[in-house]
Coordinates of C-alpha atoms and ligand atoms in Angstrom, one line a residue:
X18 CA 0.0 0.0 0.0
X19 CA 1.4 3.5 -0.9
X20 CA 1.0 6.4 1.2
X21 CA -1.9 8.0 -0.4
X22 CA -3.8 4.4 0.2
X23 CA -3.0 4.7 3.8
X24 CA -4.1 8.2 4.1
X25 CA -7.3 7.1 3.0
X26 CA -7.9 4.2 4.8
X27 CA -7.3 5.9 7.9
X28 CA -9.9 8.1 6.9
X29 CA -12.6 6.0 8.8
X30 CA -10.7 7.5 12.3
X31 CA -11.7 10.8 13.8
X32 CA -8.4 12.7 14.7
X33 CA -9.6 15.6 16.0
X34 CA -9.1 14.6 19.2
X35 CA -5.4 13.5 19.4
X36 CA -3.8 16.7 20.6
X37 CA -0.2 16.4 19.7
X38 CA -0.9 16.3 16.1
X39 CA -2.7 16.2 12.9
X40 CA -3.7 13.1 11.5
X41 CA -1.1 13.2 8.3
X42 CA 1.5 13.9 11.0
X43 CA 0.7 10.9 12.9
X44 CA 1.0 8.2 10.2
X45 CA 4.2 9.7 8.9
X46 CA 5.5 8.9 12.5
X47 CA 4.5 5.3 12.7
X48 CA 5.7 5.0 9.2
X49 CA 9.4 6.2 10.0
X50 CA 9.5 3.7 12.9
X51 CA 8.0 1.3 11.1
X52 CA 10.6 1.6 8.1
X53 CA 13.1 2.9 10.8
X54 CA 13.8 6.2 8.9
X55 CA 14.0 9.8 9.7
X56 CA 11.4 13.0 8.7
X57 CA 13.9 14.1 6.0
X58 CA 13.9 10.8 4.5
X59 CA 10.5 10.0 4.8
X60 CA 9.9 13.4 3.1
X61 CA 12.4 13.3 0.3
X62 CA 10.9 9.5 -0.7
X63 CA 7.6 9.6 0.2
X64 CA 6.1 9.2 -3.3
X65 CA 8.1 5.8 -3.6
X66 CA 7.2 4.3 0.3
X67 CA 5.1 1.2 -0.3
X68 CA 4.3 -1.0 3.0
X69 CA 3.6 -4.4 3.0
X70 CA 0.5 -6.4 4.0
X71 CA 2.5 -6.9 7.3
X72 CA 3.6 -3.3 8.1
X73 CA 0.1 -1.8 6.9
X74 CA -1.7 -4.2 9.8
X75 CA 0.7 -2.9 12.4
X76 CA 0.6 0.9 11.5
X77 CA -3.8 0.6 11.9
X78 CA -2.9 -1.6 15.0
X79 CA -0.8 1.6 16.5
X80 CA -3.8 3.9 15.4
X81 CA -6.3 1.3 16.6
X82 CA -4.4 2.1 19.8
X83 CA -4.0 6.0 19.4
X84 CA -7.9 6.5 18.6
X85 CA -9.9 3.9 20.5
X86 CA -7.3 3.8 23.6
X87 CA -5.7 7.3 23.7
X88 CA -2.7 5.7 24.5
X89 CA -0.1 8.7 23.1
X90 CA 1.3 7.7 20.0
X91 CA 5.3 8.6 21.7
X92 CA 4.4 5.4 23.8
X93 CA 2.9 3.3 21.4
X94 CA 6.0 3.8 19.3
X95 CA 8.1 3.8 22.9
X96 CA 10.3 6.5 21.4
X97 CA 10.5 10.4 21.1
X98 CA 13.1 12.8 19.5
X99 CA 13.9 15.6 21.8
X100 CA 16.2 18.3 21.6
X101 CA 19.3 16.0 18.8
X102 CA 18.4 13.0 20.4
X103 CA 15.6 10.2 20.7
X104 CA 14.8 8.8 23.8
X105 CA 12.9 5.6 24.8
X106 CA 9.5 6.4 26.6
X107 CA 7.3 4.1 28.2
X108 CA 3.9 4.9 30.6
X109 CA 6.4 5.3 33.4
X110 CA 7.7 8.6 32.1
X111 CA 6.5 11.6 31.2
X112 CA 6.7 12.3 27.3
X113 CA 9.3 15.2 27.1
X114 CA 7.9 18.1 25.3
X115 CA 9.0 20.8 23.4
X116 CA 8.5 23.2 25.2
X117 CA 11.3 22.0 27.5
X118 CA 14.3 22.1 25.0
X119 CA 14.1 25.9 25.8
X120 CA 15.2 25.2 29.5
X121 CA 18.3 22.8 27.5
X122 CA 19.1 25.6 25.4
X123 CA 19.6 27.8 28.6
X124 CA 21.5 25.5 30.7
X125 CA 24.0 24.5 27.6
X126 CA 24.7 28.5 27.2
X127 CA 25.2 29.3 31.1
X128 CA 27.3 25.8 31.2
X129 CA 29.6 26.8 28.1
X130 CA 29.5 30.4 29.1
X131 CA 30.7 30.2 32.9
X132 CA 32.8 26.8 32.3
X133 CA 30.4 24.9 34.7
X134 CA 31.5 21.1 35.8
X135 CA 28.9 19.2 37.4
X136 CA 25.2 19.6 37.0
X137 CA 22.3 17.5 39.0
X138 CA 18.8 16.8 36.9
X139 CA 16.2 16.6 39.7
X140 CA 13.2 15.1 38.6
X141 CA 14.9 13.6 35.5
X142 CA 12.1 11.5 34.1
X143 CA 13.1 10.0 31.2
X144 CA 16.6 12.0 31.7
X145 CA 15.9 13.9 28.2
X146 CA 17.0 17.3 30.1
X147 CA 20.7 16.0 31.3
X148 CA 21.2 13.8 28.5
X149 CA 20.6 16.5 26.3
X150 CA 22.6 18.9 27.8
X151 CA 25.4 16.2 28.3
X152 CA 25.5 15.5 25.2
X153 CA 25.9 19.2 23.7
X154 CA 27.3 20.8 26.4
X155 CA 31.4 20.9 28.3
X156 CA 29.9 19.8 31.3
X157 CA 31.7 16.9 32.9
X158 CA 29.8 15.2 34.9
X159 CA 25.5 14.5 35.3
X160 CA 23.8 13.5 38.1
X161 CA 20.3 12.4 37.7
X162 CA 17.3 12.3 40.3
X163 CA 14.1 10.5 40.4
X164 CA 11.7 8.9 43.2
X165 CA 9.9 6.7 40.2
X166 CA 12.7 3.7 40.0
X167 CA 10.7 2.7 36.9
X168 CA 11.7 6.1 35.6
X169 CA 15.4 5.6 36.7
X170 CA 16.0 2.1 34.3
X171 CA 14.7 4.2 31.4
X172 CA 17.5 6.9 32.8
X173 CA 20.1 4.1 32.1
X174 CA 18.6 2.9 28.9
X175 CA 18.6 6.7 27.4
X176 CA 22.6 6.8 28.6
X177 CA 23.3 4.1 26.8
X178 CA 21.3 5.0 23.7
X179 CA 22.6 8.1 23.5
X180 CA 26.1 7.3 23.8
X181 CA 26.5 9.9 26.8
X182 CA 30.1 10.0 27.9
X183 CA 30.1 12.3 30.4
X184 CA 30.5 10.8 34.1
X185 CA 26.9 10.2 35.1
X186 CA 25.3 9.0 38.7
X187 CA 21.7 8.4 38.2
X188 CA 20.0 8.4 42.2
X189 CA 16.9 7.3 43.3
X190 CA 15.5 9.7 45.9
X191 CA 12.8 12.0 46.7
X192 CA 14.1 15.3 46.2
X193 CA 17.4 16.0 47.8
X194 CA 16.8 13.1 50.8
X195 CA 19.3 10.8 49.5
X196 CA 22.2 13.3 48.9
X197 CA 21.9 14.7 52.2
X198 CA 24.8 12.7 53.1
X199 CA 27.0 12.9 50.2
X200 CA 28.7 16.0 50.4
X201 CA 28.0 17.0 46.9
X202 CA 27.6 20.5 45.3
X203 CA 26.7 21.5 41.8
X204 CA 27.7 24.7 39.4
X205 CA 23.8 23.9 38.2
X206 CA 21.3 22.3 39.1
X207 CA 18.1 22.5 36.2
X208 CA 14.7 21.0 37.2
X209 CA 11.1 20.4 35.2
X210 CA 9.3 19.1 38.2
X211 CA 5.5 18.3 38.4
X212 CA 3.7 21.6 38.6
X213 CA 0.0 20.9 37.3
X214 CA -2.2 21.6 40.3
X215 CA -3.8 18.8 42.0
X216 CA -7.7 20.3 40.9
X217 CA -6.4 20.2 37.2
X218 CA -5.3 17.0 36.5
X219 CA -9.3 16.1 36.1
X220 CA -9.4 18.2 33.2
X221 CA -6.5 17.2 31.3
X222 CA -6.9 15.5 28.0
X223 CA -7.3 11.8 28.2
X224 CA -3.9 11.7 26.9
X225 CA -2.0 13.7 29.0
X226 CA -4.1 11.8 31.6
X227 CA -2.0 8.9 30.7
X228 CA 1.3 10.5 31.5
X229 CA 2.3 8.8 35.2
X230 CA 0.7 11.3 37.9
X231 CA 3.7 11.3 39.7
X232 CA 5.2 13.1 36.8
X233 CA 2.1 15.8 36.4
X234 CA 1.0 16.5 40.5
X235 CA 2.4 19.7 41.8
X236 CA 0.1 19.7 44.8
X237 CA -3.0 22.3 45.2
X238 CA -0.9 24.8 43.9
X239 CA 1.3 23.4 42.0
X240 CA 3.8 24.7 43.4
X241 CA 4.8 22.5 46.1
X242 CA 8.2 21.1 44.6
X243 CA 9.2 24.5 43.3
X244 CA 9.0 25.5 47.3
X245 CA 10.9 22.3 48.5
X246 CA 13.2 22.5 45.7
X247 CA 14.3 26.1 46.1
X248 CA 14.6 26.1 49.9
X249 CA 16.6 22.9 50.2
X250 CA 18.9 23.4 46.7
X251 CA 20.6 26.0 49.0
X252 CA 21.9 23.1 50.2
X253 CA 23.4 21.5 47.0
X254 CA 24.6 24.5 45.1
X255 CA 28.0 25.8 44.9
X256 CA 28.6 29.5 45.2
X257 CA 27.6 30.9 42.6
X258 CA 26.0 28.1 41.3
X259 CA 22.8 28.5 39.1
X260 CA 19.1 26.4 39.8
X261 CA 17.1 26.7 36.8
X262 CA 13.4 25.7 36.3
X263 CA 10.8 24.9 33.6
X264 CA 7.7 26.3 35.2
X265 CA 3.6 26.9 34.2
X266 CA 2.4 29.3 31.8
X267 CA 0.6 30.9 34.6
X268 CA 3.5 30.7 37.7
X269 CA 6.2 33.4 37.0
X270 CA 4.6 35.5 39.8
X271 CA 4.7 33.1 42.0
X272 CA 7.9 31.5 41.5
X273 CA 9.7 35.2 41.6
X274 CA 7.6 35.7 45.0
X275 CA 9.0 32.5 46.6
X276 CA 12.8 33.5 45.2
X277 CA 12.6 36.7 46.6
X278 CA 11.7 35.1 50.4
X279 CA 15.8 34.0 50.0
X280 CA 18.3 36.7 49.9
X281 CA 20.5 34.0 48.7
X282 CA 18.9 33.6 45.3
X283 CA 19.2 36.5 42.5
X284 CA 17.3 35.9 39.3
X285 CA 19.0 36.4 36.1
X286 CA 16.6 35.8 33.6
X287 CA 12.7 34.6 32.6
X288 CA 12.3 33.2 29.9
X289 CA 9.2 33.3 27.3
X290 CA 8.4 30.1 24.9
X291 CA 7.1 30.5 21.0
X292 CA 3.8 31.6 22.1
X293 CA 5.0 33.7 24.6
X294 CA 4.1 32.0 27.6
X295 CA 6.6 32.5 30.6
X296 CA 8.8 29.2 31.0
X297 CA 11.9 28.7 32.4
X298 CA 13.2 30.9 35.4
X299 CA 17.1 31.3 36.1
X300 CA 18.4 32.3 39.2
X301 CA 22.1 32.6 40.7
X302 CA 22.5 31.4 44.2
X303 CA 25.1 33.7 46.6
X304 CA 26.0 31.4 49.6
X305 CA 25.9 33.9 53.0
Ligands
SAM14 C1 7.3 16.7 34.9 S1 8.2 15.2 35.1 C2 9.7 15.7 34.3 C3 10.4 14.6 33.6 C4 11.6 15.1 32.7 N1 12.5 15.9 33.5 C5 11.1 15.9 31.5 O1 11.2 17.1 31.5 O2 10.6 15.3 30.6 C6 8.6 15.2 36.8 C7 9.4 14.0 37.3 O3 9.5 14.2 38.7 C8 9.5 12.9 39.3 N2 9.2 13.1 40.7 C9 8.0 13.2 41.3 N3 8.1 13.4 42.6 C10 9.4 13.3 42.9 C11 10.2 13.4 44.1 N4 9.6 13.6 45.3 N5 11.5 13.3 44.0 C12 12.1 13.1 42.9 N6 11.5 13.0 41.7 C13 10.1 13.1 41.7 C14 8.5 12.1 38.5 O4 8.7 10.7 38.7 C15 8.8 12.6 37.1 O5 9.7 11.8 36.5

């Protein structure tokens, strides 16, 4: 079957509901995993792609999947590029977004810019953040932390995937408990923690709704880790040391509010995504 075939045989599925992206988009996904190719590939041959009887059952299988189940299609694949990688996702990770390569982009420039060493990822997920910014940054060495252990094989996996040579330590703890003893500080540590508000997690779509809850729960304000996070990273952070954070459209306010309760923390810089929403904050700790 040829790609125009496909197009129209999936025709009998209502897409409008899938919410990461169009229906066109979505079968050209499963069809480069399927023939284990990239966009620019797929793009440049399209008109010549034919699938066999066996390839066309699994790619309505994957849709059967995405339609009737809402099962994301990132899972259903069990793989997501992000930032110049691809990392392996499964239901116990959250999907990394796009939106986050911004908070990347930022820690790679501070790292390169102020020759930082060590960094920590606390509440790595999937790790996409410090494996991402291992990879394309000079930092040495990567420390990753997550309370999910589930999360923390598909840290390892996504190391070894990616080829990351940089000294990494992946922890299981929640939040800072398990370093407490170890002595160490970092130049940076960068953060997307769960920040939905407990309230909102009833009205997410059904797919997001698939994403662990661990990963999504920010308490009733969302804002509970941010608080832990930035009164205990004093802690963890060298002087001068930077703690940057992917936050909420709608939490800038409140995350400058909570900074300013620390004379320790200066921030540098907020950051605005495509559709200028605030999110990522950068702040420079000053040990007193
Ligand atoms: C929003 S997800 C971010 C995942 C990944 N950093 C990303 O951006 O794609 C938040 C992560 O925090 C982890 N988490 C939740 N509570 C935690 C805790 N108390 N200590 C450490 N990690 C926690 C979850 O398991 C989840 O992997």
């Amino acid at each position: 079957m040829n790609i125009t075939e496909i197009y129209e045989k999936a025709n009998k599925y209502d897409f409008s509901n899938i919410d990461i992206c169009t229906k066109n988009q979505a079968i050209n996904l499963i069809i480069c995993h399927i023939k284990k190719i990239n966009m620019t590939k797929f793009y440049t041959s399209m008109n010549e792609i034919i699938l066999s009887k066996e390839e066309v059952t699994i790619l309505f299988k994957y849709l059967d999947e995405l339609i009737y189940n809402k099962i994301p299609l990132q899972y259903i694949i069990g793989e997501v590029p992000f930032y110049k990688e691809k990392y392996i996702v499964t239901k116990d990770v959250l999907i990394p977004r796009q939106d986050t390569e911004i908070l990347v982009d930022k820690a790679i420039a501070y790292i390169n810019r102020y020759n930082l060493k060590n960094a920590l990822d606390l509440c790595s997920g999937s790790g996409a953040i410090g494996i991402s910014i291992s990879n394309n940054s000079k930092i040495n060495c990567m420390h990753f932390v997550d309370v999910s252990k589930n999360a923390l094989e598909i840290i390892n996996k996504n190391i070894i995937k990616n080829d990351v040579t940089v000294d990494t330590k992946i922890i299981y703890s929640n939040l800072f408990e398990n370093l407490m003893t170890t002595g160490y500080k970092y130049d940076i540590i960068v953060s997307n923690p769960p920040y939905i508000p407990t309230n909102d997690i009833d009205n997410l779509s059904e797919y997001v709704k698939r994403e662990p809850r661990l990963a999504l729960d920010g308490g009733i304000s969302g804002l509970d880790f941010y608080i832990k996070i930035i009164d205990k990273a004093r802690d963890f952070l060298k002087d001068n040391g930077y703690l940057m954070f992917e936050i909420g459209y709608n939490q800038m306010e409140s995350l400058s509010k909570i900074f300013s309760n620390y004379v320790e923390y200066e921030i540098l810089e907020k950051v605005k995504d495509l559709n200028l929403n605030d999110r990522v904050i950068i702040c420079r700790f000053h040990k007193i």
